[in-house]
């Protein structure tokens, strides 16, 4: 994909951001962005269907709020679309972009394609599709994103600055966005199952439940951080723990016998296939 060539004058540190739909994910994203100093709270405005939702957003982020969608669109250089997928097209119609200048629209709506986002917005609106995951709520997110045909090079800098404020991000071709769903979008649930199972095993061996759970969770967290910080292949790190005839290789032999590796590969594929199916509806 070749990005558009026209110049956009805004910079991440000077942009105005509008949040459409102040749910947990959108709130977490913008809270992280503000805390990281990417933008100031005074440069953010949010809108949601209910006053209670708007008030929660304002309390959590320190940002401004409005009940007027036209005001929010006019105020913003960047719009974060956090509505439910079934509400996206109605919301975009209500935005009335025409005559309000260039906008960057970042969607976190699962399954809504770039093509459909571009069909429902005028030509001056550049669109980005993202797939964040729930650890973004604590600043440990993993988000895949792809850029629409109208985007310019500066847009990617803005998008990565926003997403990296709540974890890490990776740009992928849109055809691979459902694979992102399978790996990182649904992935936290797989890991919660692993933590629960490891803790259960510890309890079976006599550990108190609280200790077993803390040890299992910290082990998963530490192992993941080793992969990220060292850049080494997981197989190399695994071998560092695995001594001849020891406890670890004995345990790994059981996991291989039970086809755990194959089950995870198939689980990611199943989630990817389901995301593809849902995107067609």
CSV table of C-alpha atoms in Angstrom, one decimal:
chain,number,residue,atom,x,y,z
A,1,UNK,CA,0.0,0.0,0.0
A,2,UNK,CA,1.3,3.4,-0.9
A,3,UNK,CA,0.4,6.2,1.5
A,4,UNK,CA,-1.0,9.4,0.3
A,5,UNK,CA,1.5,12.2,-0.3
A,6,UNK,CA,-0.3,15.4,0.8
A,7,UNK,CA,1.1,17.1,3.9
A,8,UNK,CA,-0.6,17.2,7.3
A,9,UNK,CA,0.5,20.0,9.6
A,10,UNK,CA,-0.4,18.7,13.0
A,11,UNK,CA,2.1,16.9,15.4
A,12,UNK,CA,1.3,14.4,18.2
A,13,UNK,CA,2.2,17.0,20.9
A,14,UNK,CA,-0.1,19.6,19.4
A,15,UNK,CA,-3.1,17.6,18.3
A,16,UNK,CA,-6.6,17.8,19.6
A,17,UNK,CA,-8.2,14.4,20.2
A,18,UNK,CA,-11.9,13.5,20.3
A,19,UNK,CA,-13.2,10.3,21.9
A,20,UNK,CA,-16.5,9.0,20.5
A,21,UNK,CA,-17.7,6.3,22.9
A,22,UNK,CA,-16.1,6.5,26.3
A,23,UNK,CA,-16.0,2.9,27.2
A,24,UNK,CA,-13.3,1.0,29.2
A,25,UNK,CA,-11.0,0.5,26.2
A,26,UNK,CA,-11.2,4.1,24.9
A,27,UNK,CA,-10.8,5.5,28.4
A,28,UNK,CA,-7.8,3.3,29.1
A,29,UNK,CA,-6.1,4.3,25.8
A,30,UNK,CA,-6.6,8.0,26.3
A,31,UNK,CA,-5.6,7.8,30.0
A,32,UNK,CA,-2.4,6.2,29.0
A,33,UNK,CA,-1.8,8.8,26.3
A,34,UNK,CA,-2.3,11.6,28.8
A,35,UNK,CA,-0.2,10.0,31.5
A,36,UNK,CA,2.7,9.4,29.0
A,37,UNK,CA,2.6,13.1,28.1
A,38,UNK,CA,1.8,12.5,24.4
A,39,UNK,CA,-1.0,15.1,24.8
A,40,UNK,CA,-2.5,17.1,27.6
A,41,UNK,CA,-5.8,16.5,29.2
A,42,UNK,CA,-7.0,19.9,28.0
A,43,UNK,CA,-6.5,18.8,24.4
A,44,UNK,CA,-8.9,15.8,24.7
A,45,UNK,CA,-12.7,15.8,24.6
A,46,UNK,CA,-15.0,12.8,25.0
A,47,UNK,CA,-18.6,12.1,24.1
A,48,UNK,CA,-20.8,9.2,25.1
A,49,UNK,CA,-24.5,8.3,25.0
A,50,UNK,CA,-25.0,8.8,28.8
A,51,UNK,CA,-24.0,11.5,31.2
A,52,UNK,CA,-22.8,8.9,33.6
A,53,UNK,CA,-20.4,7.5,31.1
A,54,UNK,CA,-19.1,10.9,30.2
A,55,UNK,CA,-18.6,11.8,33.9
A,56,UNK,CA,-16.7,8.5,34.4
A,57,UNK,CA,-14.4,9.3,31.5
A,58,UNK,CA,-13.8,12.9,32.7
A,59,UNK,CA,-13.0,11.6,36.2
A,60,UNK,CA,-10.6,8.9,35.0
A,61,UNK,CA,-8.7,11.1,32.5
A,62,UNK,CA,-9.1,14.7,33.5
A,63,UNK,CA,-10.3,15.4,29.9
A,64,UNK,CA,-13.2,17.5,28.7
A,65,UNK,CA,-16.6,16.2,27.8
A,66,UNK,CA,-19.5,17.3,25.6
A,67,UNK,CA,-22.9,16.0,24.6
A,68,UNK,CA,-22.6,17.7,21.2
A,69,UNK,CA,-21.0,15.5,18.5
A,70,UNK,CA,-20.7,18.3,16.1
A,71,UNK,CA,-18.7,20.3,18.6
A,72,UNK,CA,-16.4,17.4,19.3
A,73,UNK,CA,-15.7,16.8,15.6
A,74,UNK,CA,-15.0,20.4,15.0
A,75,UNK,CA,-12.6,20.5,18.0
A,76,UNK,CA,-10.6,17.5,17.0
A,77,UNK,CA,-7.7,16.7,14.7
A,78,UNK,CA,-7.8,13.0,15.7
A,79,UNK,CA,-11.0,11.0,16.4
A,80,UNK,CA,-10.9,7.7,18.4
A,81,UNK,CA,-14.0,5.7,17.4
A,82,UNK,CA,-14.8,3.5,20.4
A,83,UNK,CA,-18.4,2.7,19.7
A,84,UNK,CA,-19.7,-0.9,19.4
A,85,UNK,CA,-19.3,-2.3,15.9
A,86,UNK,CA,-23.0,-2.3,15.2
A,87,UNK,CA,-23.2,1.4,16.0
A,88,UNK,CA,-20.2,2.5,13.8
A,89,UNK,CA,-22.0,3.5,10.6
A,90,UNK,CA,-24.8,5.4,12.3
A,91,UNK,CA,-22.2,7.3,14.4
A,92,UNK,CA,-20.1,8.2,11.3
A,93,UNK,CA,-23.2,9.5,9.6
A,94,UNK,CA,-24.0,11.6,12.6
A,95,UNK,CA,-20.5,13.1,12.6
A,96,UNK,CA,-21.1,15.3,9.6
A,97,UNK,CA,-17.5,15.7,8.7
A,98,UNK,CA,-17.9,17.7,5.5
A,99,UNK,CA,-16.5,21.2,5.8
A,100,UNK,CA,-14.6,20.4,9.0
A,101,UNK,CA,-11.2,19.8,7.5
A,102,UNK,CA,-8.7,16.9,7.6
A,103,UNK,CA,-9.3,14.3,10.3
A,104,UNK,CA,-7.6,11.2,11.3
A,105,UNK,CA,-10.1,8.6,12.4
A,106,UNK,CA,-8.8,5.7,14.5
A,107,UNK,CA,-11.3,2.8,15.0
A,108,UNK,CA,-11.1,0.2,17.7
A,109,UNK,CA,-14.3,-1.5,16.5
A,110,UNK,CA,-13.7,-5.2,15.9
A,111,UNK,CA,-14.4,-6.5,12.4
A,112,UNK,CA,-15.1,-3.1,10.8
A,113,UNK,CA,-12.9,-3.0,7.7
A,114,UNK,CA,-10.9,0.0,6.3
A,115,UNK,CA,-13.0,-0.3,3.1
A,116,UNK,CA,-16.3,0.2,5.0
A,117,UNK,CA,-14.8,2.9,7.2
A,118,UNK,CA,-13.7,4.8,4.1
A,119,UNK,CA,-17.1,4.3,2.4
A,120,UNK,CA,-18.8,6.0,5.3
A,121,UNK,CA,-16.5,9.0,5.6
A,122,UNK,CA,-15.6,11.8,3.2
A,123,UNK,CA,-12.4,11.9,1.2
A,124,UNK,CA,-10.6,14.3,3.7
A,125,UNK,CA,-10.9,11.8,6.5
A,126,UNK,CA,-8.0,9.3,6.9
A,127,UNK,CA,-8.9,6.1,8.6
A,128,UNK,CA,-6.9,3.6,10.7
A,129,UNK,CA,-8.2,0.2,12.0
A,130,UNK,CA,-6.8,-1.1,15.3
A,131,UNK,CA,-7.2,-4.2,17.4
A,132,UNK,CA,-6.1,-3.5,21.1
A,133,UNK,CA,-6.4,-6.0,23.9
A,134,UNK,CA,-7.6,-5.8,27.5
A,135,UNK,CA,-4.1,-5.4,29.1
A,136,UNK,CA,-4.1,-1.9,27.6
A,137,UNK,CA,-6.2,-1.1,30.7
A,138,UNK,CA,-3.0,-1.4,32.8
A,139,UNK,CA,-0.6,-0.1,30.2
A,140,UNK,CA,0.5,-3.5,29.0
A,141,UNK,CA,-1.5,-3.8,25.8
A,142,UNK,CA,-0.5,-5.4,22.5
A,143,UNK,CA,-2.2,-3.7,19.5
A,144,UNK,CA,-2.2,-4.4,15.8
A,145,UNK,CA,-3.1,-1.7,13.4
A,146,UNK,CA,-3.4,-1.0,9.7
A,147,UNK,CA,-3.6,2.2,7.7
A,148,UNK,CA,-6.2,3.2,5.1
A,149,UNK,CA,-5.4,4.3,1.6
A,150,UNK,CA,-5.9,8.0,2.4
A,151,UNK,CA,-3.3,8.0,5.2
A,152,UNK,CA,-0.1,10.0,5.1
A,153,UNK,CA,3.3,9.1,6.6
A,154,UNK,CA,2.7,11.4,9.6
A,155,UNK,CA,-0.4,9.5,10.5
A,156,UNK,CA,1.6,6.4,11.4
A,157,UNK,CA,3.7,8.4,13.8
A,158,UNK,CA,0.6,9.7,15.5
A,159,UNK,CA,-1.0,6.2,15.7
A,160,UNK,CA,2.1,4.5,17.1
A,161,UNK,CA,2.6,7.3,19.7
A,162,UNK,CA,-1.0,6.8,20.9
A,163,UNK,CA,-1.0,3.0,21.0
A,164,UNK,CA,2.5,2.7,22.4
A,165,UNK,CA,1.5,4.8,25.4
A,166,UNK,CA,-0.6,1.8,26.6
A,167,UNK,CA,1.8,-1.0,25.7
A,168,UNK,CA,3.3,-1.9,22.3
A,169,UNK,CA,1.9,-1.8,18.8
A,170,UNK,CA,2.6,-3.4,15.5
A,171,UNK,CA,1.6,-2.4,12.0
A,172,UNK,CA,0.3,-5.3,9.9
A,173,UNK,CA,-1.5,-5.6,6.5
A,174,UNK,CA,-5.2,-5.6,6.9
A,175,UNK,CA,-5.5,-9.1,5.7
A,176,UNK,CA,-3.7,-10.2,8.8
A,177,UNK,CA,-5.8,-8.2,11.3
A,178,UNK,CA,-7.8,-11.3,12.1
A,179,UNK,CA,-4.6,-13.2,12.9
A,180,UNK,CA,-3.9,-10.3,15.4
A,181,UNK,CA,-7.3,-11.1,16.9
A,182,UNK,CA,-6.2,-14.8,17.3
A,183,UNK,CA,-2.9,-14.0,18.9
A,184,UNK,CA,-3.2,-10.9,21.0
A,185,UNK,CA,-6.9,-9.9,20.9
A,186,UNK,CA,-8.1,-13.2,22.3
A,187,UNK,CA,-4.7,-14.2,23.7
A,188,UNK,CA,-5.1,-12.8,27.3
A,189,UNK,CA,-7.8,-15.4,27.9
A,190,UNK,CA,-5.5,-18.3,26.9
A,191,UNK,CA,-2.9,-17.0,29.4
A,192,UNK,CA,-5.5,-16.6,32.2
A,193,UNK,CA,-6.3,-20.3,31.6
A,194,UNK,CA,-2.6,-21.2,31.9
A,195,UNK,CA,-2.2,-19.2,35.1
A,196,UNK,CA,-5.3,-20.9,36.6
A,197,UNK,CA,-4.1,-24.3,35.6
A,198,UNK,CA,-0.6,-23.8,37.0
A,199,UNK,CA,-2.0,-22.5,40.2
A,200,UNK,CA,-4.3,-25.5,40.4
A,201,UNK,CA,-1.3,-27.7,40.0
A,202,UNK,CA,0.5,-25.9,42.8
A,203,UNK,CA,-2.6,-26.4,45.1
A,204,UNK,CA,-2.6,-30.1,44.2
A,205,UNK,CA,1.1,-30.2,45.3
A,206,UNK,CA,0.2,-28.6,48.6
A,207,UNK,CA,0.7,-24.8,48.0
A,208,UNK,CA,-1.9,-22.4,49.5
A,209,UNK,CA,-4.2,-21.1,46.7
A,210,UNK,CA,-3.1,-17.5,47.2
A,211,UNK,CA,0.6,-18.3,47.0
A,212,UNK,CA,0.1,-20.6,44.0
A,213,UNK,CA,-1.8,-18.0,42.1
A,214,UNK,CA,0.8,-15.3,42.8
A,215,UNK,CA,3.7,-17.5,41.8
A,216,UNK,CA,2.0,-18.7,38.6
A,217,UNK,CA,1.1,-15.1,37.5
A,218,UNK,CA,4.5,-13.7,38.2
A,219,UNK,CA,6.2,-16.6,36.4
A,220,UNK,CA,4.1,-15.9,33.3
A,221,UNK,CA,4.8,-12.2,33.5
A,222,UNK,CA,8.5,-12.7,34.0
A,223,UNK,CA,8.8,-15.2,31.2
A,224,UNK,CA,7.0,-12.9,28.8
A,225,UNK,CA,9.3,-10.0,29.8
A,226,UNK,CA,12.4,-12.2,29.2
A,227,UNK,CA,11.2,-12.7,25.6
A,228,UNK,CA,10.6,-9.0,25.0
A,229,UNK,CA,13.8,-7.7,26.7
A,230,UNK,CA,16.3,-10.3,25.5
A,231,UNK,CA,14.9,-10.7,21.9
A,232,UNK,CA,15.8,-14.4,22.1
A,233,UNK,CA,13.6,-17.1,20.6
A,234,UNK,CA,11.4,-18.7,23.2
A,235,UNK,CA,12.9,-22.1,22.4
A,236,UNK,CA,16.4,-20.7,23.4
A,237,UNK,CA,15.0,-19.4,26.7
A,238,UNK,CA,13.2,-22.7,27.3
A,239,UNK,CA,16.4,-24.6,26.9
A,240,UNK,CA,18.1,-22.4,29.5
A,241,UNK,CA,15.6,-23.7,32.1
A,242,UNK,CA,15.8,-27.3,30.9
A,243,UNK,CA,18.6,-29.4,32.4
A,244,UNK,CA,19.2,-33.1,31.5
A,245,UNK,CA,17.0,-35.5,33.4
A,246,UNK,CA,15.6,-32.6,35.5
A,247,UNK,CA,12.1,-31.5,36.6
A,248,UNK,CA,11.5,-29.1,33.7
A,249,UNK,CA,12.2,-31.6,30.9
A,250,UNK,CA,10.0,-34.1,32.7
A,251,UNK,CA,7.1,-31.6,32.8
A,252,UNK,CA,7.7,-30.6,29.2
A,253,UNK,CA,7.4,-34.2,28.1
A,254,UNK,CA,4.0,-34.4,29.6
A,255,UNK,CA,2.9,-31.2,27.8
A,256,UNK,CA,4.2,-32.5,24.5
A,257,UNK,CA,2.4,-35.8,25.2
A,258,UNK,CA,-0.9,-33.9,25.7
A,259,UNK,CA,-0.4,-31.9,22.5
A,260,UNK,CA,-0.5,-28.6,24.3
A,261,UNK,CA,1.6,-26.9,21.7
A,262,UNK,CA,-0.7,-28.1,18.9
A,263,UNK,CA,-3.8,-27.1,20.9
A,264,UNK,CA,-2.5,-23.5,21.2
A,265,UNK,CA,-1.7,-23.3,17.5
A,266,UNK,CA,-5.2,-24.6,16.6
A,267,UNK,CA,-6.8,-22.2,19.1
A,268,UNK,CA,-5.2,-19.2,17.5
A,269,UNK,CA,-6.3,-20.4,14.1
A,270,UNK,CA,-9.9,-21.0,15.4
A,271,UNK,CA,-10.1,-17.5,16.8
A,272,UNK,CA,-8.7,-16.0,13.5
A,273,UNK,CA,-11.4,-18.0,11.5
A,274,UNK,CA,-14.1,-16.8,13.8
A,275,UNK,CA,-13.0,-13.2,13.5
A,276,UNK,CA,-13.1,-13.6,9.7
A,277,UNK,CA,-16.6,-15.0,9.9
A,278,UNK,CA,-17.9,-12.2,12.2
A,279,UNK,CA,-16.4,-9.6,9.9
A,280,UNK,CA,-18.6,-10.8,7.0
A,281,UNK,CA,-21.8,-10.3,9.0
